[in-house]
Amino acid sequence: MTGSASATAAILIIYDIFGFSPQILQVRRNPRLLSYHIHGSSQSRCLRSQGADILAYADEHHKFQVFVPDMFQAEPAALEWYPPEETGRGKELMEWFGRKASPEENAAKIIPLVNTITIRSEGVIHKWAALGMCWGGKIVALTSGTGTPFTVASEVHPGLLDPADAARVVVPMCVLASKDENAEEIKQFVQTLRVEKHVETFHDQVHGWMAARADLADTRVREEFRRGYQTVLNFFFRYL
């Protein structure tokens, strides 16, 4: 986790298939703080982040606690497998996906996890937002329907888009796309949303520019990386 322990609103980041990336967060040992894990276990480490810290600290009047669960239990997909049509590693990617990344199985873990963190906060956390990246966007869509713990949600460079998921979303949704997503799929998804929404395409950015594929040594990417997170934050501020 990162952010102020006294913040009453929290953000759950559901990462892409590449798991914990330094663009989102960095891990360092800290025996005083515990990160939350899907199966209820904990580790003596705290997550010091880049993207997550932007969400936690960008506005002095809107502080958040930010949590990034280890959905894949330290077995993410390898970055060198992507894009599979160019790397020839599609078989490995699909085998991994079948073992670790079932959207339905992973979505079923989210509400119990959020409830656990809320209880452990001992009354501090009152509201939740969700941010899903690529694959994580699918998980956010699946968990933003009736009975969701989230007040507001966002998907960035979203993957596995399905208008049927959009039809079930009941909370405001921010959707940020890159140049690489299928524009027609984005259009169908957002047109099916029946909630307040913000939709924007970052036309010169690649799929994953806010996560593991962000080349933060590039000035333009770095600018749009930060603008993407700020856009999400501005949307969240309206509801949290």
PDB file of C-alpha atoms in Angstrom:
ATOM      1  CA  MET A   1       0.000   0.000   0.000  1.00  0.00           C
ATOM      2  CA  THR A   2       0.906   3.659  -0.220  1.00  0.00           C
ATOM      3  CA  GLY A   3      -0.724   6.868   0.937  1.00  0.00           C
ATOM      4  CA  SER A   4      -1.810   8.373   4.221  1.00  0.00           C
ATOM      5  CA  ALA A   5      -3.117   5.869   6.758  1.00  0.00           C
ATOM      6  CA  SER A   6      -5.628   8.499   7.869  1.00  0.00           C
ATOM      7  CA  ALA A   7      -7.175   8.925   4.402  1.00  0.00           C
ATOM      8  CA  THR A   8     -10.832   7.903   4.449  1.00  0.00           C
ATOM      9  CA  ALA A   9     -11.008   7.021   0.745  1.00  0.00           C
ATOM     10  CA  ALA A  10      -9.053   4.222  -0.874  1.00  0.00           C
ATOM     11  CA  ILE A  11      -8.152   3.175  -4.406  1.00  0.00           C
ATOM     12  CA  LEU A  12      -7.663  -0.420  -5.478  1.00  0.00           C
ATOM     13  CA  ILE A  13      -5.334  -0.783  -8.469  1.00  0.00           C
ATOM     14  CA  ILE A  14      -5.741  -3.986 -10.441  1.00  0.00           C
ATOM     15  CA  TYR A  15      -2.632  -4.236 -12.562  1.00  0.00           C
ATOM     16  CA  ASP A  16      -2.138  -5.653 -16.055  1.00  0.00           C
ATOM     17  CA  ILE A  17      -0.870  -9.154 -16.802  1.00  0.00           C
ATOM     18  CA  PHE A  18       2.724  -8.096 -16.102  1.00  0.00           C
ATOM     19  CA  GLY A  19       2.004  -7.647 -12.415  1.00  0.00           C
ATOM     20  CA  PHE A  20       3.987  -5.302 -10.174  1.00  0.00           C
ATOM     21  CA  SER A  21       5.872  -2.951 -12.496  1.00  0.00           C
ATOM     22  CA  PRO A  22       8.187  -0.116 -11.445  1.00  0.00           C
ATOM     23  CA  GLN A  23       6.029   2.331 -13.413  1.00  0.00           C
ATOM     24  CA  ILE A  24       3.194   1.643 -10.981  1.00  0.00           C
ATOM     25  CA  LEU A  25       5.158   0.880  -7.834  1.00  0.00           C
ATOM     26  CA  GLN A  26       8.448  -0.149  -6.340  1.00  0.00           C
ATOM     27  CA  VAL A  27       8.857  -2.634  -3.518  1.00  0.00           C
ATOM     28  CA  ARG A  28      11.107  -2.103  -0.513  1.00  0.00           C
ATOM     29  CA  ARG A  29      11.377  -3.910   2.787  1.00  0.00           C
ATOM     30  CA  ASN A  30       9.580  -2.299   5.702  1.00  0.00           C
ATOM     31  CA  PRO A  31       8.763  -4.512   8.715  1.00  0.00           C
ATOM     32  CA  ARG A  32       6.362  -1.950  10.139  1.00  0.00           C
ATOM     33  CA  LEU A  33       3.864  -2.057   7.282  1.00  0.00           C
ATOM     34  CA  LEU A  34       1.934  -4.911   5.745  1.00  0.00           C
ATOM     35  CA  SER A  35       0.699  -5.211   2.192  1.00  0.00           C
ATOM     36  CA  TYR A  36      -2.535  -7.044   1.530  1.00  0.00           C
ATOM     37  CA  HIS A  37      -2.607 -10.247  -0.490  1.00  0.00           C
ATOM     38  CA  ILE A  38      -5.422 -12.112  -2.122  1.00  0.00           C
ATOM     39  CA  HIS A  39      -5.373 -15.177   0.121  1.00  0.00           C
ATOM     40  CA  GLY A  40      -5.356 -13.212   3.374  1.00  0.00           C
ATOM     41  CA  SER A  41      -1.634 -13.624   3.945  1.00  0.00           C
ATOM     42  CA  SER A  42       0.684 -10.688   4.454  1.00  0.00           C
ATOM     43  CA  GLN A  43       4.297  -9.888   3.859  1.00  0.00           C
ATOM     44  CA  SER A  44       6.592  -7.418   5.617  1.00  0.00           C
ATOM     45  CA  ARG A  45       6.872  -5.046   2.753  1.00  0.00           C
ATOM     46  CA  CYS A  46       5.436  -1.748   1.687  1.00  0.00           C
ATOM     47  CA  LEU A  47       4.955  -0.586  -1.885  1.00  0.00           C
ATOM     48  CA  ARG A  48       6.671   2.693  -2.731  1.00  0.00           C
ATOM     49  CA  SER A  49       5.294   3.679  -6.063  1.00  0.00           C
ATOM     50  CA  GLN A  50       5.262   6.000  -9.044  1.00  0.00           C
ATOM     51  CA  GLY A  51       1.746   5.780 -10.480  1.00  0.00           C
ATOM     52  CA  ALA A  52       0.296   4.742  -7.137  1.00  0.00           C
ATOM     53  CA  ASP A  53       1.979   7.669  -5.380  1.00  0.00           C
ATOM     54  CA  ILE A  54       0.503  10.089  -7.908  1.00  0.00           C
ATOM     55  CA  LEU A  55      -2.923   8.792  -6.929  1.00  0.00           C
ATOM     56  CA  ALA A  56      -2.129   8.909  -3.218  1.00  0.00           C
ATOM     57  CA  TYR A  57      -0.439  12.309  -2.947  1.00  0.00           C
ATOM     58  CA  ALA A  58      -1.093  14.461  -6.041  1.00  0.00           C
ATOM     59  CA  ASP A  59      -3.625  16.695  -4.276  1.00  0.00           C
ATOM     60  CA  GLU A  60      -3.066  17.836  -0.703  1.00  0.00           C
ATOM     61  CA  HIS A  61      -6.829  18.190  -0.210  1.00  0.00           C
ATOM     62  CA  HIS A  62      -7.668  14.715  -1.544  1.00  0.00           C
ATOM     63  CA  LYS A  63      -5.478  12.050   0.007  1.00  0.00           C
ATOM     64  CA  PHE A  64      -6.008   8.360  -0.698  1.00  0.00           C
ATOM     65  CA  GLN A  65      -4.818   5.044   0.587  1.00  0.00           C
ATOM     66  CA  VAL A  66      -3.803   2.998  -2.465  1.00  0.00           C
ATOM     67  CA  PHE A  67      -3.677  -0.795  -2.503  1.00  0.00           C
ATOM     68  CA  VAL A  68      -2.213  -3.044  -5.204  1.00  0.00           C
ATOM     69  CA  PRO A  69      -2.971  -6.718  -4.522  1.00  0.00           C
ATOM     70  CA  ASP A  70      -0.764  -9.485  -5.851  1.00  0.00           C
ATOM     71  CA  MET A  71      -3.373 -11.131  -8.069  1.00  0.00           C
ATOM     72  CA  PHE A  72      -0.923 -13.600  -9.624  1.00  0.00           C
ATOM     73  CA  GLN A  73       0.925 -14.665  -6.441  1.00  0.00           C
ATOM     74  CA  ALA A  74       4.311 -13.549  -7.818  1.00  0.00           C
ATOM     75  CA  GLU A  75       3.809 -15.301 -11.177  1.00  0.00           C
ATOM     76  CA  PRO A  76       2.938 -12.558 -13.700  1.00  0.00           C
ATOM     77  CA  ALA A  77       3.267 -12.884 -17.452  1.00  0.00           C
ATOM     78  CA  ALA A  78       6.711 -12.108 -18.875  1.00  0.00           C
ATOM     79  CA  LEU A  79       6.985  -8.728 -20.574  1.00  0.00           C
ATOM     80  CA  GLU A  80       9.080 -10.270 -23.358  1.00  0.00           C
ATOM     81  CA  TRP A  81       6.080 -12.373 -24.446  1.00  0.00           C
ATOM     82  CA  TYR A  82       4.286  -9.251 -25.680  1.00  0.00           C
ATOM     83  CA  PRO A  83       3.132  -8.565 -28.329  1.00  0.00           C
ATOM     84  CA  PRO A  84       2.759 -12.296 -29.054  1.00  0.00           C
ATOM     85  CA  GLU A  85       2.220 -11.829 -32.795  1.00  0.00           C
ATOM     86  CA  GLU A  86       5.697 -10.306 -32.981  1.00  0.00           C
ATOM     87  CA  THR A  87       7.528 -12.351 -30.337  1.00  0.00           C
ATOM     88  CA  GLY A  88       6.178 -15.773 -31.275  1.00  0.00           C
ATOM     89  CA  ARG A  89       5.442 -16.429 -27.584  1.00  0.00           C
ATOM     90  CA  GLY A  90       1.677 -16.670 -27.930  1.00  0.00           C
ATOM     91  CA  LYS A  91       1.514 -20.285 -26.746  1.00  0.00           C
ATOM     92  CA  GLU A  92       3.318 -19.449 -23.510  1.00  0.00           C
ATOM     93  CA  LEU A  93       1.093 -16.434 -22.957  1.00  0.00           C
ATOM     94  CA  MET A  94      -2.116 -18.403 -23.467  1.00  0.00           C
ATOM     95  CA  GLU A  95      -0.956 -21.246 -21.204  1.00  0.00           C
ATOM     96  CA  TRP A  96      -0.125 -18.734 -18.473  1.00  0.00           C
ATOM     97  CA  PHE A  97      -3.459 -16.973 -18.975  1.00  0.00           C
ATOM     98  CA  GLY A  98      -5.343 -20.217 -18.499  1.00  0.00           C
ATOM     99  CA  ARG A  99      -3.513 -20.932 -15.242  1.00  0.00           C
ATOM    100  CA  LYS A 100      -3.428 -17.500 -13.637  1.00  0.00           C
ATOM    101  CA  ALA A 101      -5.657 -14.941 -15.313  1.00  0.00           C
ATOM    102  CA  SER A 102      -9.243 -16.188 -15.562  1.00  0.00           C
ATOM    103  CA  PRO A 103     -11.253 -12.940 -15.315  1.00  0.00           C
ATOM    104  CA  GLU A 104     -14.169 -14.582 -13.538  1.00  0.00           C
ATOM    105  CA  GLU A 105     -12.018 -16.401 -10.979  1.00  0.00           C
ATOM    106  CA  ASN A 106      -9.981 -13.296 -10.204  1.00  0.00           C
ATOM    107  CA  ALA A 107     -13.035 -11.026 -10.083  1.00  0.00           C
ATOM    108  CA  ALA A 108     -14.521 -13.287  -7.406  1.00  0.00           C
ATOM    109  CA  LYS A 109     -11.588 -12.407  -5.121  1.00  0.00           C
ATOM    110  CA  ILE A 110     -12.036  -8.641  -5.249  1.00  0.00           C
ATOM    111  CA  ILE A 111     -15.054  -7.929  -3.045  1.00  0.00           C
ATOM    112  CA  PRO A 112     -13.823 -10.157  -0.176  1.00  0.00           C
ATOM    113  CA  LEU A 113     -10.429  -8.461  -0.423  1.00  0.00           C
ATOM    114  CA  VAL A 114     -11.932  -4.962  -0.272  1.00  0.00           C
ATOM    115  CA  ASN A 115     -14.119  -5.975   2.664  1.00  0.00           C
ATOM    116  CA  THR A 116     -11.078  -7.354   4.500  1.00  0.00           C
ATOM    117  CA  ILE A 117      -9.064  -4.168   4.012  1.00  0.00           C
ATOM    118  CA  THR A 118     -12.030  -2.036   5.092  1.00  0.00           C
ATOM    119  CA  ILE A 119     -12.451  -4.038   8.294  1.00  0.00           C
ATOM    120  CA  ARG A 120      -8.726  -3.891   9.059  1.00  0.00           C
ATOM    121  CA  SER A 121      -8.786  -0.115   8.637  1.00  0.00           C
ATOM    122  CA  GLU A 122     -10.924  -0.028  11.818  1.00  0.00           C
ATOM    123  CA  GLY A 123     -13.416   2.476  10.519  1.00  0.00           C
ATOM    124  CA  VAL A 124     -10.983   4.742   8.664  1.00  0.00           C
ATOM    125  CA  ILE A 125     -11.841   3.788   5.065  1.00  0.00           C
ATOM    126  CA  HIS A 126     -15.376   4.763   4.034  1.00  0.00           C
ATOM    127  CA  LYS A 127     -15.232   4.893   0.234  1.00  0.00           C
ATOM    128  CA  TRP A 128     -13.494   2.969  -2.518  1.00  0.00           C
ATOM    129  CA  ALA A 129     -12.494   3.587  -6.123  1.00  0.00           C
ATOM    130  CA  ALA A 130     -11.089   1.026  -8.559  1.00  0.00           C
ATOM    131  CA  LEU A 131      -8.509   1.470 -11.306  1.00  0.00           C
ATOM    132  CA  GLY A 132      -7.964  -1.385 -13.743  1.00  0.00           C
ATOM    133  CA  MET A 133      -5.178  -1.574 -16.305  1.00  0.00           C
ATOM    134  CA  CYS A 134      -5.668  -3.636 -19.472  1.00  0.00           C
ATOM    135  CA  TRP A 135      -6.582  -7.077 -18.035  1.00  0.00           C
ATOM    136  CA  GLY A 136      -7.312  -5.324 -14.755  1.00  0.00           C
ATOM    137  CA  GLY A 137      -9.898  -3.213 -16.540  1.00  0.00           C
ATOM    138  CA  LYS A 138     -11.877  -6.385 -17.243  1.00  0.00           C
ATOM    139  CA  ILE A 139     -11.788  -7.215 -13.539  1.00  0.00           C
ATOM    140  CA  VAL A 140     -13.005  -3.710 -12.690  1.00  0.00           C
ATOM    141  CA  ALA A 141     -15.866  -4.010 -15.178  1.00  0.00           C
ATOM    142  CA  LEU A 142     -16.910  -7.355 -13.704  1.00  0.00           C
ATOM    143  CA  THR A 143     -16.899  -5.977 -10.141  1.00  0.00           C
ATOM    144  CA  SER A 144     -18.614  -2.627 -10.781  1.00  0.00           C
ATOM    145  CA  GLY A 145     -22.157  -3.957 -11.017  1.00  0.00           C
ATOM    146  CA  THR A 146     -24.925  -4.298  -8.448  1.00  0.00           C
ATOM    147  CA  GLY A 147     -23.465  -4.835  -4.980  1.00  0.00           C
ATOM    148  CA  THR A 148     -20.090  -3.325  -5.853  1.00  0.00           C
ATOM    149  CA  PRO A 149     -18.025  -1.830  -3.015  1.00  0.00           C
ATOM    150  CA  PHE A 150     -16.770   0.852  -5.399  1.00  0.00           C
ATOM    151  CA  THR A 151     -18.178   4.376  -5.622  1.00  0.00           C
ATOM    152  CA  VAL A 152     -16.365   5.139  -8.886  1.00  0.00           C
ATOM    153  CA  ALA A 153     -14.148   3.216 -11.286  1.00  0.00           C
ATOM    154  CA  SER A 154     -11.711   3.616 -14.151  1.00  0.00           C
ATOM    155  CA  GLU A 155     -10.243   1.462 -16.910  1.00  0.00           C
ATOM    156  CA  VAL A 156      -7.052   2.513 -18.692  1.00  0.00           C
ATOM    157  CA  HIS A 157      -5.793   0.972 -21.937  1.00  0.00           C
ATOM    158  CA  PRO A 158      -8.605  -1.527 -21.308  1.00  0.00           C
ATOM    159  CA  GLY A 159      -8.532  -5.109 -22.516  1.00  0.00           C
ATOM    160  CA  LEU A 160     -11.122  -7.859 -23.039  1.00  0.00           C
ATOM    161  CA  LEU A 161     -13.864  -5.296 -23.564  1.00  0.00           C
ATOM    162  CA  ASP A 162     -17.416  -6.617 -23.620  1.00  0.00           C
ATOM    163  CA  PRO A 163     -20.497  -4.366 -23.943  1.00  0.00           C
ATOM    164  CA  ALA A 164     -22.375  -6.879 -21.776  1.00  0.00           C
ATOM    165  CA  ASP A 165     -20.038  -5.956 -18.906  1.00  0.00           C
ATOM    166  CA  ALA A 166     -20.619  -2.258 -19.542  1.00  0.00           C
ATOM    167  CA  ALA A 167     -24.381  -2.743 -19.351  1.00  0.00           C
ATOM    168  CA  ARG A 168     -24.042  -4.039 -15.788  1.00  0.00           C
ATOM    169  CA  VAL A 169     -21.814  -1.198 -14.487  1.00  0.00           C
ATOM    170  CA  VAL A 170     -23.642   0.921 -11.897  1.00  0.00           C
ATOM    171  CA  VAL A 171     -20.947   3.422 -10.858  1.00  0.00           C
ATOM    172  CA  PRO A 172     -19.384   6.328 -12.774  1.00  0.00           C
ATOM    173  CA  MET A 173     -16.642   5.142 -15.106  1.00  0.00           C
ATOM    174  CA  CYS A 174     -13.561   6.809 -16.604  1.00  0.00           C
ATOM    175  CA  VAL A 175     -12.164   5.070 -19.698  1.00  0.00           C
ATOM    176  CA  LEU A 176      -8.763   6.085 -21.086  1.00  0.00           C
ATOM    177  CA  ALA A 177      -7.654   4.395 -24.295  1.00  0.00           C
ATOM    178  CA  SER A 178      -4.390   4.361 -26.238  1.00  0.00           C
ATOM    179  CA  LYS A 179      -3.812   4.361 -29.982  1.00  0.00           C
ATOM    180  CA  ASP A 180      -3.546   0.564 -29.932  1.00  0.00           C
ATOM    181  CA  GLU A 181      -6.985  -0.442 -28.680  1.00  0.00           C
ATOM    182  CA  ASN A 182      -9.666  -1.232 -31.240  1.00  0.00           C
ATOM    183  CA  ALA A 183     -11.579   2.046 -31.601  1.00  0.00           C
ATOM    184  CA  GLU A 184     -14.838   0.306 -32.493  1.00  0.00           C
ATOM    185  CA  GLU A 185     -14.616  -1.917 -29.407  1.00  0.00           C
ATOM    186  CA  ILE A 186     -14.009   1.140 -27.236  1.00  0.00           C
ATOM    187  CA  LYS A 187     -16.972   2.900 -28.853  1.00  0.00           C
ATOM    188  CA  GLN A 188     -19.341  -0.021 -28.311  1.00  0.00           C
ATOM    189  CA  PHE A 189     -18.266  -0.411 -24.699  1.00  0.00           C
ATOM    190  CA  VAL A 190     -18.655   3.231 -23.703  1.00  0.00           C
ATOM    191  CA  GLN A 191     -21.916   3.642 -25.622  1.00  0.00           C
ATOM    192  CA  THR A 192     -23.350   0.778 -23.587  1.00  0.00           C
ATOM    193  CA  LEU A 193     -22.380   2.382 -20.270  1.00  0.00           C
ATOM    194  CA  ARG A 194     -25.482   3.829 -18.623  1.00  0.00           C
ATOM    195  CA  VAL A 195     -23.608   5.799 -15.974  1.00  0.00           C
ATOM    196  CA  GLU A 196     -21.743   9.095 -15.840  1.00  0.00           C
ATOM    197  CA  LYS A 197     -18.488   8.713 -17.723  1.00  0.00           C
ATOM    198  CA  HIS A 198     -15.372  10.333 -19.054  1.00  0.00           C
ATOM    199  CA  VAL A 199     -13.879   8.830 -22.210  1.00  0.00           C
ATOM    200  CA  GLU A 200     -10.604   9.914 -23.794  1.00  0.00           C
ATOM    201  CA  THR A 201      -8.067   8.464 -26.206  1.00  0.00           C
ATOM    202  CA  PHE A 202      -4.368   9.266 -25.846  1.00  0.00           C
ATOM    203  CA  HIS A 203      -3.653   9.089 -29.555  1.00  0.00           C
ATOM    204  CA  ASP A 204       0.152   9.009 -29.444  1.00  0.00           C
ATOM    205  CA  GLN A 205       0.504   6.501 -26.597  1.00  0.00           C
ATOM    206  CA  VAL A 206       0.917   2.723 -26.766  1.00  0.00           C
ATOM    207  CA  HIS A 207      -1.172   0.105 -25.027  1.00  0.00           C
ATOM    208  CA  GLY A 208       0.162  -0.009 -21.471  1.00  0.00           C
ATOM    209  CA  TRP A 209       1.451   3.579 -21.300  1.00  0.00           C
ATOM    210  CA  MET A 210       0.211   3.957 -17.719  1.00  0.00           C
ATOM    211  CA  ALA A 211       1.644   0.624 -16.596  1.00  0.00           C
ATOM    212  CA  ALA A 212       4.396  -1.852 -17.469  1.00  0.00           C
ATOM    213  CA  ARG A 213       4.959  -0.701 -21.059  1.00  0.00           C
ATOM    214  CA  ALA A 214       5.517   2.975 -20.191  1.00  0.00           C
ATOM    215  CA  ASP A 215       8.967   4.191 -21.283  1.00  0.00           C
ATOM    216  CA  LEU A 216       9.383   6.866 -18.628  1.00  0.00           C
ATOM    217  CA  ALA A 217      12.769   7.874 -20.035  1.00  0.00           C
ATOM    218  CA  ASP A 218      10.826   9.420 -22.920  1.00  0.00           C
ATOM    219  CA  THR A 219       9.689  12.956 -22.076  1.00  0.00           C
ATOM    220  CA  ARG A 220       6.411  12.737 -24.002  1.00  0.00           C
ATOM    221  CA  VAL A 221       5.492   9.368 -22.504  1.00  0.00           C
ATOM    222  CA  ARG A 222       6.291  10.674 -19.041  1.00  0.00           C
ATOM    223  CA  GLU A 223       4.046  13.703 -19.596  1.00  0.00           C
ATOM    224  CA  GLU A 224       1.141  11.601 -20.826  1.00  0.00           C
ATOM    225  CA  PHE A 225       1.718   9.026 -18.087  1.00  0.00           C
ATOM    226  CA  ARG A 226       1.254  11.700 -15.471  1.00  0.00           C
ATOM    227  CA  ARG A 227      -1.653  13.324 -17.346  1.00  0.00           C
ATOM    228  CA  GLY A 228      -3.395   9.966 -17.507  1.00  0.00           C
ATOM    229  CA  TYR A 229      -3.170   9.493 -13.753  1.00  0.00           C
ATOM    230  CA  GLN A 230      -4.275  13.078 -13.150  1.00  0.00           C
ATOM    231  CA  THR A 231      -7.256  12.585 -15.459  1.00  0.00           C
ATOM    232  CA  VAL A 232      -8.306   9.541 -13.450  1.00  0.00           C
ATOM    233  CA  LEU A 233      -7.841  11.478 -10.215  1.00  0.00           C
ATOM    234  CA  ASN A 234      -9.901  14.435 -11.423  1.00  0.00           C
ATOM    235  CA  PHE A 235     -12.723  12.051 -12.228  1.00  0.00           C
ATOM    236  CA  PHE A 236     -12.438  10.317  -8.842  1.00  0.00           C
ATOM    237  CA  PHE A 237     -12.466  13.669  -7.019  1.00  0.00           C
ATOM    238  CA  ARG A 238     -16.031  14.232  -8.233  1.00  0.00           C
ATOM    239  CA  TYR A 239     -17.339  11.186  -6.356  1.00  0.00           C
ATOM    240  CA  LEU A 240     -15.025  10.596  -3.385  1.00  0.00           C
TER     241      LEU A 240
END
